[in-house]
Short mmCIF file of C-alpha atoms and ligand atoms in Angstrom, two decimals:
data_model
loop_
_atom_site.label_atom_id
_atom_site.label_comp_id
_atom_site.label_asym_id
_atom_site.label_seq_id
_atom_site.Cartn_x
_atom_site.Cartn_y
_atom_site.Cartn_z
CA MET A 1 13.18 39.53 25.32
CA ASP A 2 15.40 42.59 25.44
CA MET A 3 14.11 45.62 23.66
CA LYS A 4 15.93 48.77 22.76
CA ILE A 5 14.25 52.11 23.31
CA PRO A 6 14.38 54.18 20.10
CA GLU A 7 16.15 57.49 20.65
CA ILE A 8 13.49 59.49 18.84
CA ILE A 9 11.27 59.00 21.90
CA TRP A 10 13.25 61.50 23.97
CA LYS A 11 13.00 64.16 21.29
CA GLU A 12 9.27 63.63 20.76
CA TYR A 13 8.60 63.85 24.49
CA GLY A 14 10.83 66.89 24.87
CA MET A 15 13.35 65.10 27.11
CA ASP A 16 17.09 65.54 27.10
CA GLN A 17 18.46 62.14 26.15
CA ALA A 18 21.67 62.50 28.14
CA SER A 19 19.67 62.93 31.37
CA VAL A 20 17.37 59.90 30.99
CA LEU A 21 18.24 56.76 32.92
CA PRO A 22 15.98 53.87 31.85
CA SER A 23 15.74 50.47 33.56
CA VAL A 24 13.43 47.51 32.92
CA PHE A 25 10.54 47.62 35.38
CA GLY A 26 7.94 45.24 36.85
CA ASN A 27 6.97 41.74 35.81
CA GLY A 28 4.24 42.29 33.18
CA LEU A 29 4.28 39.78 30.36
CA ILE A 30 1.97 41.48 27.93
CA ASN A 31 3.59 44.91 27.65
CA HIS A 32 7.24 46.05 28.01
CA THR A 33 7.81 48.49 30.85
CA TRP A 34 10.73 50.68 31.88
CA LYS A 35 11.19 53.14 34.70
CA LEU A 36 12.86 56.35 33.57
CA LEU A 37 14.81 58.46 36.00
CA TYR A 38 14.98 62.00 34.73
CA GLY A 39 16.65 64.49 37.04
CA SER A 40 14.41 64.74 40.08
CA GLU A 41 11.50 63.24 38.17
CA ALA A 42 10.58 59.67 37.30
CA TYR A 43 8.39 58.21 34.59
CA ILE A 44 7.12 54.89 33.34
CA LEU A 45 7.64 54.09 29.67
CA GLN A 46 5.54 51.30 28.26
CA THR A 47 4.83 49.62 24.94
CA ILE A 48 1.47 48.10 24.02
CA ASN A 49 1.40 44.51 22.78
CA LEU A 50 -0.39 44.58 19.44
CA LEU A 51 -1.03 40.85 19.50
CA VAL A 52 -3.20 41.28 22.56
CA PHE A 53 -4.51 44.80 21.92
CA PRO A 54 -5.12 45.25 18.21
CA ASP A 55 -6.27 48.87 18.61
CA PRO A 56 -3.98 50.85 20.95
CA TRP A 57 -5.73 54.11 20.03
CA ALA A 58 -8.87 52.68 21.66
CA ILE A 59 -6.93 52.40 24.92
CA ALA A 60 -5.60 55.94 24.60
CA SER A 61 -9.04 57.27 23.75
CA ASN A 62 -10.60 55.63 26.84
CA ILE A 63 -7.91 57.03 29.12
CA ASP A 64 -8.33 60.51 27.63
CA ALA A 65 -12.13 60.37 27.93
CA ILE A 66 -12.18 59.43 31.59
CA ALA A 67 -9.25 61.69 32.44
CA HIS A 68 -11.31 64.56 31.06
CA TYR A 69 -14.40 63.48 33.01
CA LEU A 70 -12.53 62.98 36.29
CA LEU A 71 -10.73 66.28 36.02
CA GLU A 72 -14.08 68.06 35.67
CA GLN A 73 -16.15 66.05 38.14
CA HIS A 74 -13.62 64.82 40.70
CA PRO A 75 -10.51 66.98 40.44
CA ASP A 76 -9.11 65.58 43.73
CA TYR A 77 -9.14 62.00 42.50
CA LEU A 78 -5.64 60.75 41.66
CA PHE A 79 -5.72 59.53 38.09
CA VAL A 80 -2.48 58.88 36.23
CA THR A 81 -2.63 60.21 32.68
CA PRO A 82 -0.05 59.79 29.92
CA LYS A 83 2.43 62.56 29.19
CA LYS A 84 1.72 64.22 25.86
CA THR A 85 4.18 64.19 23.00
CA LYS A 86 5.36 67.51 21.54
CA SER A 87 2.49 67.32 19.07
CA GLY A 88 -0.05 66.68 21.82
CA ALA A 89 -0.62 62.95 21.28
CA SER A 90 -1.04 60.41 24.12
CA MET A 91 1.12 57.80 22.39
CA LEU A 92 4.04 57.68 20.01
CA VAL A 93 4.31 55.10 17.25
CA VAL A 94 7.85 54.17 16.19
CA ASN A 95 8.30 51.38 13.62
CA ASP A 96 4.81 50.07 14.42
CA VAL A 97 5.56 49.90 18.13
CA TYR A 98 3.24 51.96 20.35
CA TYR A 99 4.86 53.79 23.29
CA ARG A 100 3.39 55.87 26.11
CA ILE A 101 4.92 57.61 29.11
CA PHE A 102 3.22 58.00 32.48
CA PRO A 103 4.48 60.08 35.38
CA PHE A 104 5.72 57.82 38.19
CA VAL A 105 3.53 58.46 41.23
CA LYS A 106 5.84 59.91 43.88
CA ASP A 107 6.64 57.70 46.88
CA SER A 108 4.42 54.93 45.59
CA HIS A 109 5.08 51.24 45.25
CA ALA A 110 3.25 48.34 43.65
CA LYS A 111 3.00 44.95 45.32
CA LEU A 112 3.60 41.65 43.60
CA VAL A 113 2.30 39.71 46.58
CA LEU A 114 -0.60 40.57 48.84
CA GLU A 115 0.31 40.01 52.47
CA THR A 116 -2.41 41.25 54.79
CA PRO A 117 -6.22 41.54 54.90
CA GLU A 118 -5.74 45.30 55.34
CA GLN A 119 -3.97 45.51 51.99
CA ALA A 120 -6.79 43.47 50.44
CA PHE A 121 -9.33 45.90 51.89
CA GLU A 122 -7.38 48.91 50.62
CA ALA A 123 -7.02 47.53 47.11
CA ALA A 124 -10.65 46.44 46.85
CA LYS A 125 -11.80 49.83 48.12
CA GLN A 126 -9.65 51.55 45.51
CA PHE A 127 -11.12 49.53 42.64
CA GLY A 128 -14.62 50.15 44.02
CA LEU A 129 -13.88 53.86 44.29
CA PHE A 130 -12.70 53.96 40.70
CA THR A 131 -15.98 52.57 39.36
CA LYS A 132 -17.97 54.74 41.76
CA LYS A 133 -16.24 57.93 40.66
CA LEU A 134 -17.21 57.05 37.10
CA ALA A 135 -20.86 56.37 37.96
CA GLY A 136 -21.97 59.45 36.05
CA PHE A 137 -19.78 58.72 33.06
CA ASP A 138 -21.59 57.41 29.99
CA CYS A 139 -20.22 53.94 29.50
CA ASN A 140 -21.07 54.03 25.78
CA GLN A 141 -18.25 56.50 25.30
CA LEU A 142 -15.76 53.76 26.13
CA LYS A 143 -14.23 51.85 23.27
CA THR A 144 -13.85 48.11 23.51
CA THR A 145 -10.13 47.40 23.74
CA LEU A 146 -10.53 43.61 23.86
CA PRO A 147 -13.79 42.43 22.35
CA LYS A 148 -15.78 40.04 24.60
CA PHE A 149 -12.87 39.84 27.04
CA HIS A 150 -14.92 38.63 30.03
CA ASP A 151 -17.77 37.09 28.07
CA LEU A 152 -18.06 33.67 29.68
CA VAL A 153 -20.41 32.48 26.93
CA LEU A 154 -17.67 33.13 24.38
CA ARG A 155 -15.02 31.48 26.62
CA ASP A 156 -17.31 28.46 26.94
CA GLN A 157 -17.65 28.27 23.14
CA GLN A 158 -13.88 28.57 22.73
CA PHE A 159 -13.44 25.76 25.25
CA LEU A 160 -15.92 23.49 23.44
CA ASN A 161 -14.24 24.38 20.18
CA ALA A 162 -10.84 23.38 21.56
CA LEU A 163 -12.34 20.06 22.67
CA ASP A 164 -13.39 19.45 19.07
CA HIS A 165 -10.31 20.74 17.28
CA GLY A 166 -7.52 20.86 19.87
CA ASN A 167 -4.49 18.62 20.15
CA GLN A 168 -5.61 15.00 20.71
CA GLU A 169 -2.64 14.00 22.85
CA ARG A 170 -3.15 16.95 25.16
CA LYS A 171 -6.85 16.18 25.30
CA ASN A 172 -6.05 12.70 26.60
CA LEU A 173 -3.69 14.11 29.21
CA ALA A 174 -6.29 16.61 30.37
CA LYS A 175 -9.22 14.17 30.33
CA ASP A 176 -9.95 14.39 34.03
CA LEU A 177 -9.75 18.15 34.11
CA ILE A 178 -11.98 18.48 31.06
CA GLU A 179 -14.70 16.36 32.66
CA LYS A 180 -14.60 18.36 35.86
CA LEU A 181 -14.77 21.69 34.05
CA ILE A 182 -17.71 20.49 31.97
CA ALA A 183 -19.50 19.56 35.18
CA TYR A 184 -19.11 23.20 36.28
CA ARG A 185 -20.83 24.64 33.23
CA PHE A 186 -23.71 25.77 35.47
CA ILE A 187 -21.42 28.75 36.17
CA THR A 188 -21.74 29.76 32.52
CA HIS A 189 -25.49 29.23 32.65
CA ARG A 190 -25.77 31.64 35.55
CA PHE A 191 -23.81 34.21 33.55
CA GLU A 192 -26.31 33.79 30.70
CA GLN A 193 -29.06 34.77 33.15
CA ILE A 194 -27.06 37.73 34.42
CA ILE A 195 -26.60 39.31 31.01
CA LYS A 196 -30.35 39.10 30.43
CA ASN A 197 -31.14 40.66 33.81
CA PRO A 198 -31.73 44.45 33.64
CA ASN A 199 -30.75 44.72 37.32
CA PHE A 200 -27.15 43.97 36.36
CA LYS A 201 -25.60 47.17 35.14
CA LEU A 202 -22.76 47.71 32.71
CA ARG A 203 -20.32 50.14 34.34
CA PRO A 204 -16.81 51.38 33.57
CA THR A 205 -14.90 48.29 34.68
CA HIS A 206 -11.16 47.85 35.15
CA HIS A 207 -11.02 44.13 34.20
CA ASP A 208 -7.54 43.50 35.64
CA THR A 209 -7.73 43.99 39.40
CA LYS A 210 -4.60 42.10 40.39
CA ILE A 211 -2.74 43.53 43.36
CA SER A 212 0.11 44.92 41.25
CA ASN A 213 -2.38 47.26 39.57
CA VAL A 214 -2.84 49.28 42.76
CA LEU A 215 -0.25 51.76 43.97
CA PHE A 216 0.36 52.00 47.72
CA ASP A 217 2.11 54.62 49.83
CA SER A 218 4.75 53.90 52.47
CA GLN A 219 2.01 53.45 55.12
CA ASP A 220 0.36 50.80 52.91
CA LYS A 221 -2.59 53.02 52.09
CA ALA A 222 -3.77 52.55 48.53
CA LEU A 223 -3.23 55.64 46.38
CA CYS A 224 -4.76 54.82 43.01
CA VAL A 225 -5.34 52.14 40.41
CA ILE A 226 -3.18 51.78 37.31
CA ASP A 227 -3.16 49.85 34.02
CA LEU A 228 -6.30 50.92 32.21
CA ASP A 229 -5.69 48.89 29.06
CA THR A 230 -8.75 46.75 29.70
CA LEU A 231 -11.01 49.55 30.94
CA MET A 232 -14.31 48.81 29.20
CA PRO A 233 -17.99 48.55 30.01
CA GLY A 234 -18.42 45.46 32.18
CA TYR A 235 -20.15 43.87 35.17
CA PHE A 236 -18.94 44.33 38.73
CA ILE A 237 -18.37 40.56 39.02
CA SER A 238 -15.30 40.97 36.79
CA ASP A 239 -13.47 43.33 39.14
CA LEU A 240 -14.62 41.86 42.44
CA GLY A 241 -14.22 38.34 41.06
CA ASP A 242 -10.64 38.77 39.89
CA MET A 243 -9.71 40.10 43.32
CA MET A 244 -11.22 36.97 44.84
CA ARG A 245 -9.31 34.90 42.30
CA THR A 246 -5.98 36.49 43.05
CA TYR A 247 -6.16 37.78 46.67
CA LEU A 248 -7.71 34.95 48.69
CA CYS A 249 -5.18 32.20 48.20
CA PRO A 250 -1.62 32.62 49.56
CA ILE A 251 -0.11 31.07 46.43
CA SER A 252 -0.60 32.06 42.80
CA GLU A 253 -2.10 30.38 39.77
CA GLU A 254 1.42 29.08 38.93
CA GLU A 255 1.65 26.78 41.97
CA ALA A 256 1.77 23.11 40.97
CA ASP A 257 1.41 21.76 44.51
CA PHE A 258 -2.36 22.07 44.75
CA SER A 259 -2.36 21.08 48.44
CA LYS A 260 -1.22 24.64 49.12
CA ILE A 261 -4.42 26.09 47.69
CA ILE A 262 -6.57 27.41 50.50
CA ILE A 263 -8.98 30.30 50.92
CA ARG A 264 -8.05 32.82 53.58
CA LYS A 265 -11.47 33.68 54.97
CA GLU A 266 -10.40 36.96 56.53
CA PHE A 267 -9.10 38.09 53.12
CA TYR A 268 -12.40 37.07 51.54
CA GLN A 269 -14.28 39.29 53.96
CA SER A 270 -11.81 42.16 53.52
CA VAL A 271 -12.17 42.13 49.75
CA ILE A 272 -15.97 42.25 50.00
CA ASP A 273 -15.92 44.90 52.75
CA GLY A 274 -13.37 47.05 50.89
CA TYR A 275 -15.22 46.88 47.58
CA CYS A 276 -18.63 47.44 49.17
CA SER A 277 -17.39 50.36 51.27
CA GLU A 278 -17.52 52.25 47.96
CA MET A 279 -19.82 50.23 45.73
CA GLY A 280 -22.27 48.73 48.24
CA ALA A 281 -24.85 51.46 47.74
CA GLU A 282 -24.46 51.40 43.95
CA LEU A 283 -25.21 47.70 43.53
CA SER A 284 -28.76 46.40 43.05
CA LYS A 285 -30.23 43.63 45.20
CA ASP A 286 -29.58 41.08 42.43
CA GLU A 287 -26.00 42.29 42.11
CA LEU A 288 -25.43 42.07 45.87
CA ASP A 289 -26.77 38.51 45.79
CA ALA A 290 -24.15 37.69 43.15
CA ILE A 291 -21.17 38.66 45.34
CA PRO A 292 -20.17 35.03 46.07
CA TYR A 293 -20.71 34.23 42.40
CA ALA A 294 -18.14 36.86 41.36
CA GLY A 295 -15.18 34.73 42.43
CA GLN A 296 -16.63 31.55 40.94
CA PHE A 297 -17.22 33.35 37.64
CA MET A 298 -13.66 34.65 37.34
CA VAL A 299 -11.90 31.51 38.55
CA TYR A 300 -13.97 29.30 36.27
CA MET A 301 -13.39 31.58 33.30
CA GLN A 302 -9.66 31.57 33.95
CA ALA A 303 -9.59 27.77 34.32
CA ILE A 304 -11.26 27.25 30.95
CA ARG A 305 -9.11 29.94 29.31
CA PHE A 306 -5.94 28.19 30.50
CA LEU A 307 -7.20 24.77 29.47
CA THR A 308 -8.42 26.03 26.10
CA ASP A 309 -4.99 27.48 25.45
CA TYR A 310 -3.32 24.24 26.52
CA LEU A 311 -5.46 22.28 24.04
CA ASN A 312 -4.67 24.90 21.37
CA MET A 313 -0.90 24.48 21.87
CA ASP A 314 -0.47 27.65 24.01
CA VAL A 315 -1.15 30.06 21.17
CA TYR A 316 -2.44 32.84 23.44
CA TYR A 317 -0.58 32.76 26.75
CA GLY A 318 2.54 30.95 25.55
CA SER A 319 4.23 28.57 27.97
CA LYS A 320 7.37 29.21 29.96
CA TYR A 321 7.74 25.62 31.19
CA PRO A 322 6.16 22.32 30.06
CA ASN A 323 2.45 22.04 30.73
CA GLN A 324 2.23 25.52 32.25
CA ASN A 325 -1.32 26.11 31.05
CA LEU A 326 -2.42 22.63 32.14
CA ILE A 327 -1.00 23.23 35.61
CA ARG A 328 -2.61 26.64 35.83
CA ALA A 329 -5.98 25.21 34.75
CA GLY A 330 -5.67 22.48 37.40
CA ASN A 331 -4.71 25.06 40.01
CA GLN A 332 -7.76 27.20 39.20
CA LEU A 333 -10.03 24.16 39.29
CA VAL A 334 -8.94 23.38 42.86
CA LEU A 335 -9.40 27.02 43.83
CA LEU A 336 -12.88 26.94 42.32
CA GLY A 337 -13.76 23.89 44.39
CA LYS A 338 -12.72 25.74 47.56
CA LEU A 339 -14.71 28.82 46.61
CA LEU A 340 -17.81 26.78 45.92
CA GLU A 341 -17.49 25.08 49.32
CA LEU A 342 -17.34 28.50 50.92
CA SER A 343 -20.66 29.65 49.55
CA ILE A 344 -22.67 26.53 50.44
C1 GN1 B 1 -3.32 37.95 31.45
O1 GN1 B 1 -0.53 38.83 31.86
P1 GN1 B 1 -1.52 39.55 32.68
O2 GN1 B 1 -1.49 39.16 34.13
O3 GN1 B 1 -1.57 41.05 32.50
C2 GN1 B 1 -4.75 38.11 30.97
C3 GN1 B 1 -5.69 38.12 32.15
C4 GN1 B 1 -5.51 36.85 32.95
C5 GN1 B 1 -4.04 36.67 33.35
C6 GN1 B 1 -3.87 35.31 33.98
C7 GN1 B 1 -5.26 40.69 28.31
O4 GN1 B 1 -3.00 39.08 32.21
O5 GN1 B 1 -7.02 38.17 31.68
O6 GN1 B 1 -6.29 36.91 34.11
O7 GN1 B 1 -3.20 36.75 32.21
N1 GN1 B 1 -4.87 39.36 30.24
C8 GN1 B 1 -5.26 39.36 28.97
O8 GN1 B 1 -2.55 35.06 34.27
O9 GN1 B 1 -5.60 38.34 28.36
MG1 MG B 2 -3.05 44.30 32.51
#
């Protein structure tokens, strides 16, 4: 969908309209993003999708709170903060659309595809560093931008609910997949134990650790993490697990030829080594023991989220081609099988 940028934005951000050169940027589906060239400077302009994030001010408040903390405690840490409007706000609302502008990090690039174990190490280290730098930050100050986002117990309930009330025809088509995912419900049961275990700590957690949320320099060194929309209190298994979900296999969740799904062992080790190079000393013994579980947790959660949405007629993710969510659920199920084999 094409979207026009309202002209009032330039005035409110104190920019000369004639000098701004906007172009659509990146491949995000949830928010709209543009790169703005502005003289010798560059910025990112982005909307927030209200259907996914009902409270954009919660996102802005979280970013402001940790920006303030990091500036005081770790002034050398590169943290990208939104440009303020003329009246000092972190966002601008025009006709019920929420906009924010971030400075474009100079000489940086984001990757859509992860190519080497070194890149995996770099990215994992950067996400670990982010949580480590915030170790002294009181998590209770963070607002919840997406309630129960990575709550596997809730995702399990939503899955069971879709089995009861979802589309019957789709249920028949997905019969095999449904049975297999039900057989994996021990993954949810382990999560139920984790949330009762005081040795698992809630920490400031990114919750979207895909490779395109890390910026790299021209030498492929990671510079910083971006996209803090889902920054909330969470467990380390969310961040480490989503890296395992998205970094270990050479093909993505969209691949329909499941024979291509493999786990690259050297990437697996690099993700763990990179993350633990920062977070290893922060994690408790019980948390360290749950490292292999992290990937299982995230892949399983994603499989049931895709399948739930398929049974619910794609109300959440939408569907760009027929059976997209069914294919993605099947893909994640195969990946889960490979991950489970790895930890036996
Ligand atoms: C959504 O569209 P994207 O990649 O930003 C989803 C993630 C899923 C991902 C799976 C807010 O993220 O949790 O892992 O799709 N984000 C939200 O493709 O639901
Ligand atoms: Mg995101």
